[in-house]
PDB file of C-alpha atoms in Angstrom:
ATOM      1  CA  MET Y   1     -11.538  29.642  29.209  1.00 65.00           C
ATOM      2  CA  ASP Y   2      -9.650  27.889  25.913  1.00 76.00           C
ATOM      3  CA  GLY Y   3      -8.294  25.456  28.014  1.00 72.00           C
ATOM      4  CA  PHE Y   4     -11.615  23.753  28.381  1.00 62.00           C
ATOM      5  CA  ILE Y   5     -13.000  23.830  24.836  1.00 69.00           C
ATOM      6  CA  SER Y   6      -9.353  22.701  24.003  1.00 70.00           C
ATOM      7  CA  PHE Y   7     -10.324  19.642  26.921  1.00 57.00           C
ATOM      8  CA  SER Y   8     -13.476  19.093  25.383  1.00 65.00           C
ATOM      9  CA  LEU Y   9     -12.625  18.791  21.843  1.00 66.00           C
ATOM     10  CA  SER Y  10      -9.818  16.501  22.674  1.00 68.00           C
ATOM     11  CA  VAL Y  11     -11.935  14.052  24.177  1.00 60.00           C
ATOM     12  CA  GLN Y  12     -15.085  14.013  21.274  1.00 69.00           C
ATOM     13  CA  ASN Y  13     -12.284  13.433  19.186  1.00 62.00           C
ATOM     14  CA  ARG Y  14     -11.174  10.369  21.231  1.00 63.00           C
ATOM     15  CA  ARG Y  15     -13.880   9.708  21.034  1.00 66.00           C
ATOM     16  CA  LYS Y  16     -14.993   8.991  17.485  1.00 64.00           C
ATOM     17  CA  SER Y  17     -11.634   7.924  16.895  1.00 61.00           C
ATOM     18  CA  ARG Y  18     -12.477   4.740  18.840  1.00 67.00           C
ATOM     19  CA  MET Y  19     -15.779   4.538  17.608  1.00 69.00           C
ATOM     20  CA  GLY Y  20     -14.429   4.647  13.626  1.00 69.00           C
ATOM     21  CA  HIS Y  21     -11.433   1.882  15.267  1.00 83.00           C
ATOM     22  CA  SER Y  22     -14.488  -0.160  16.629  1.00 88.00           C
ATOM     23  CA  LEU Y  23     -16.543   0.073  13.120  1.00 90.00           C
ATOM     24  CA  GLU Y  24     -13.378  -0.783  11.590  1.00 93.00           C
ATOM     25  CA  ASN Y  25     -12.977  -4.398  14.030  1.00 94.00           C
ATOM     26  CA  HIS Y  26     -16.470  -5.582  13.849  1.00 93.00           C
ATOM     27  CA  LEU Y  27     -15.998  -4.853  10.429  1.00 95.00           C
ATOM     28  CA  ALA Y  28     -12.116  -7.459  10.063  1.00 96.00           C
ATOM     29  CA  ALA Y  29     -14.547  -9.920  12.225  1.00 96.00           C
ATOM     30  CA  VAL Y  30     -17.103 -10.353  10.840  1.00 96.00           C
ATOM     31  CA  LEU Y  31     -14.836 -10.550   6.798  1.00 97.00           C
ATOM     32  CA  ARG Y  32     -13.030 -13.322   9.142  1.00 97.00           C
ATOM     33  CA  ALA Y  33     -15.840 -15.530   9.928  1.00 98.00           C
ATOM     34  CA  HIS Y  34     -16.572 -16.086   6.170  1.00 98.00           C
ATOM     35  CA  ASN Y  35     -13.444 -16.155   5.337  1.00 98.00           C
ATOM     36  CA  ILE Y  36     -13.201 -13.780   3.597  1.00 98.00           C
ATOM     37  CA  ARG Y  37      -9.512 -12.788   2.463  1.00 97.00           C
ATOM     38  CA  HIS Y  38      -8.520  -8.783   2.590  1.00 98.00           C
ATOM     39  CA  VAL Y  39      -5.554  -6.964   4.087  1.00 97.00           C
ATOM     40  CA  ARG Y  40      -6.341  -4.243   6.482  1.00 95.00           C
ATOM     41  CA  GLY Y  41      -4.845  -1.412   6.078  1.00 91.00           C
ATOM     42  CA  ALA Y  42      -1.921  -1.548   3.489  1.00 95.00           C
ATOM     43  CA  LEU Y  43      -0.289   0.938   2.197  1.00 94.00           C
ATOM     44  CA  THR Y  44      -0.826   2.396  -1.440  1.00 95.00           C
ATOM     45  CA  GLU Y  45       0.265   4.794  -4.303  1.00 93.00           C
ATOM     46  CA  HIS Y  46       1.544   8.017  -1.994  1.00 93.00           C
ATOM     47  CA  ASN Y  47       1.566   6.639   1.182  1.00 94.00           C
ATOM     48  CA  HIS Y  48      -2.446   5.371   1.489  1.00 95.00           C
ATOM     49  CA  LYS Y  49      -3.366   3.589   3.607  1.00 95.00           C
ATOM     50  CA  PRO Y  50      -7.427   2.045   1.976  1.00 96.00           C
ATOM     51  CA  ASP Y  51      -9.097   1.029   5.384  1.00 96.00           C
ATOM     52  CA  PHE Y  52      -9.768  -2.763   4.035  1.00 97.00           C
ATOM     53  CA  LEU Y  53      -8.465  -4.055   0.586  1.00 97.00           C
ATOM     54  CA  PHE Y  54      -9.341  -7.075  -1.035  1.00 98.00           C
ATOM     55  CA  PRO Y  55      -8.418 -10.350  -1.513  1.00 97.00           C
ATOM     56  CA  ASP Y  56      -4.785  -9.158  -0.658  1.00 96.00           C
ATOM     57  CA  LEU Y  57      -1.336  -6.862  -1.831  1.00 96.00           C
ATOM     58  CA  GLU Y  58      -0.208  -7.786  -4.051  1.00 96.00           C
ATOM     59  CA  THR Y  59      -2.469  -8.612  -6.121  1.00 96.00           C
ATOM     60  CA  TYR Y  60      -3.114  -4.732  -5.625  1.00 96.00           C
ATOM     61  CA  GLN Y  61       0.633  -4.223  -6.261  1.00 96.00           C
ATOM     62  CA  ALA Y  62       0.327  -6.911  -9.033  1.00 96.00           C
ATOM     63  CA  ALA Y  63      -2.076  -5.256 -11.366  1.00 95.00           C
ATOM     64  CA  PRO Y  64      -1.548  -2.729 -14.400  1.00 95.00           C
ATOM     65  CA  ALA Y  65      -2.410   0.757 -13.722  1.00 91.00           C
ATOM     66  CA  GLU Y  66      -5.750   0.377 -15.347  1.00 90.00           C
ATOM     67  CA  GLY Y  67      -6.757  -2.319 -12.475  1.00 89.00           C
ATOM     68  CA  ASP Y  68      -8.013  -5.753 -12.451  1.00 93.00           C
ATOM     69  CA  PRO Y  69     -11.785  -7.389 -11.932  1.00 94.00           C
ATOM     70  CA  ARG Y  70     -10.567  -9.195  -8.726  1.00 95.00           C
ATOM     71  CA  LEU Y  71      -9.496  -5.973  -6.629  1.00 97.00           C
ATOM     72  CA  THR Y  72     -12.028  -3.819  -5.012  1.00 97.00           C
ATOM     73  CA  MET Y  73     -11.401  -1.342  -1.319  1.00 97.00           C
ATOM     74  CA  LEU Y  74     -13.521  -0.262   1.074  1.00 97.00           C
ATOM     75  CA  GLY Y  75     -13.390   2.102   3.854  1.00 96.00           C
ATOM     76  CA  ALA Y  76     -15.185   2.411   6.327  1.00 94.00           C
ATOM     77  CA  LYS Y  77     -16.250   6.014   7.993  1.00 92.00           C
ATOM     78  CA  SER Y  78     -18.794   5.446  11.242  1.00 86.00           C
ATOM     79  CA  THR Y  79     -20.412   8.881   9.558  1.00 85.00           C
ATOM     80  CA  CYS Y  80     -19.279  10.992   6.176  1.00 83.00           C
ATOM     81  CA  LYS Y  81     -20.048  14.270   6.416  1.00 80.00           C
ATOM     82  CA  ASP Y  82     -17.139  15.192   2.875  1.00 79.00           C
ATOM     83  CA  ARG Y  83     -15.041  12.657   5.135  1.00 87.00           C
ATOM     84  CA  TRP Y  84     -16.320  10.454   1.890  1.00 93.00           C
ATOM     85  CA  ARG Y  85     -14.352  12.005  -0.480  1.00 93.00           C
ATOM     86  CA  GLN Y  86     -11.250  10.923   1.344  1.00 93.00           C
ATOM     87  CA  VAL Y  87     -11.766   7.690  -0.343  1.00 94.00           C
ATOM     88  CA  LEU Y  88     -11.524   8.156  -3.610  1.00 95.00           C
ATOM     89  CA  ALA Y  89      -7.518   8.311  -3.338  1.00 93.00           C
ATOM     90  CA  GLU Y  90      -6.678   5.572  -1.402  1.00 94.00           C
ATOM     91  CA  ALA Y  91      -6.907   2.606  -4.461  1.00 94.00           C
ATOM     92  CA  GLU Y  92      -5.697   5.027  -8.155  1.00 95.00           C
ATOM     93  CA  LYS Y  93      -5.774   0.863  -9.954  1.00 96.00           C
ATOM     94  CA  ILE Y  94      -9.358   0.060  -8.431  1.00 97.00           C
ATOM     95  CA  SER Y  95     -12.147   2.207 -10.076  1.00 95.00           C
ATOM     96  CA  ARG Y  96     -15.717   1.871  -8.588  1.00 96.00           C
ATOM     97  CA  LYS Y  97     -14.662   2.432  -4.372  1.00 97.00           C
ATOM     98  CA  HIS Y  98     -16.394   1.155  -2.141  1.00 97.00           C
ATOM     99  CA  LEU Y  99     -18.129   3.117   0.870  1.00 96.00           C
ATOM    100  CA  LEU Y 100     -19.445   1.736   4.511  1.00 94.00           C
ATOM    101  CA  THR Y 101     -21.279   4.200   6.620  1.00 92.00           C
ATOM    102  CA  LEU Y 102     -23.200   3.824   9.702  1.00 89.00           C
ATOM    103  CA  GLU Y 103     -24.626   7.845   8.626  1.00 87.00           C
ATOM    104  CA  PRO Y 104     -28.880   7.684   8.239  1.00 82.00           C
ATOM    105  CA  GLY Y 105     -30.402   9.749   5.662  1.00 81.00           C
ATOM    106  CA  ILE Y 106     -27.771  10.938   3.686  1.00 85.00           C
ATOM    107  CA  SER Y 107     -28.617  14.135   1.513  1.00 86.00           C
ATOM    108  CA  GLU Y 108     -29.219  13.038  -2.348  1.00 87.00           C
ATOM    109  CA  PRO Y 109     -27.250  15.809  -3.374  1.00 89.00           C
ATOM    110  CA  GLN Y 110     -24.447  13.863  -1.708  1.00 90.00           C
ATOM    111  CA  THR Y 111     -25.318  10.575  -2.928  1.00 89.00           C
ATOM    112  CA  ASN Y 112     -25.280  12.180  -6.521  1.00 89.00           C
ATOM    113  CA  GLN Y 113     -21.462  13.375  -5.442  1.00 94.00           C
ATOM    114  CA  MET Y 114     -20.740   9.472  -4.804  1.00 92.00           C
ATOM    115  CA  GLU Y 115     -22.661   8.447  -8.213  1.00 92.00           C
ATOM    116  CA  ALA Y 116     -20.763  10.921  -9.539  1.00 96.00           C
ATOM    117  CA  SER Y 117     -17.146   9.270  -8.112  1.00 96.00           C
ATOM    118  CA  SER Y 118     -18.063   5.748  -8.910  1.00 96.00           C
ATOM    119  CA  LEU Y 119     -17.811   5.574  -4.776  1.00 96.00           C
ATOM    120  CA  GLN Y 120     -21.197   2.824  -3.746  1.00 93.00           C
ATOM    121  CA  LEU Y 121     -22.447   3.466  -0.160  1.00 91.00           C
ATOM    122  CA  VAL Y 122     -22.304   0.741   1.091  1.00 90.00           C
ATOM    123  CA  VAL Y 123     -25.246   0.763   4.204  1.00 87.00           C
ATOM    124  CA  PRO Y 124     -26.636  -1.348   7.233  1.00 86.00           C
ATOM    125  CA  SER Y 125     -29.947  -2.581   6.403  1.00 82.00           C
ATOM    126  CA  PRO Y 126     -31.762  -0.992   9.541  1.00 81.00           C
ATOM    127  CA  VAL Y 127     -31.006   2.240   7.782  1.00 80.00           C
ATOM    128  CA  HIS Y 128     -31.882   1.653   4.511  1.00 77.00           C
ATOM    129  CA  ASN Y 129     -35.332   3.821   5.091  1.00 78.00           C
ATOM    130  CA  SER Y 130     -33.833   6.782   5.694  1.00 76.00           C
ATOM    131  CA  TYR Y 131     -32.188   6.583   1.947  1.00 73.00           C
ATOM    132  CA  THR Y 132     -34.541   8.206  -0.827  1.00 71.00           C
ATOM    133  CA  ASP Y 133     -35.957   4.973  -3.305  1.00 67.00           C
ATOM    134  CA  ALA Y 134     -34.087   6.374  -5.760  1.00 69.00           C
ATOM    135  CA  HIS Y 135     -30.804   6.146  -3.956  1.00 65.00           C
ATOM    136  CA  ARG Y 136     -31.902   2.065  -1.624  1.00 65.00           C
ATOM    137  CA  GLY Y 137     -32.112   0.985  -6.133  1.00 61.00           C
TER     138      GLY Y 137
END
């Protein structure tokens, strides 16, 4: 029985990983189609790898520790759960981080925590109605 459960979890984790990589691939295609300068998976401090860094790694590395207004980062997670906190450490020179997710209806307490942590949640328009009015503004 333990072998079956282990195998089942392995299959499920591979499926989730493919879904996450697929989301990143689609997002990268949209950015390229709109000629938006970015780098995917660049190494920042402490070997962190934000999913997307804008405009590029060179601008990020040349920026002072307090940051540069030209810098932006975007994490991409098909579902958040508590994993959204991982994004917070991925680019120390960027104070306001962005996280794209497909997850509908993240709880108000959790979106309040994101806001308090300077994390801007980005969701597709069809998912907007699953969030409260206060969090859609």
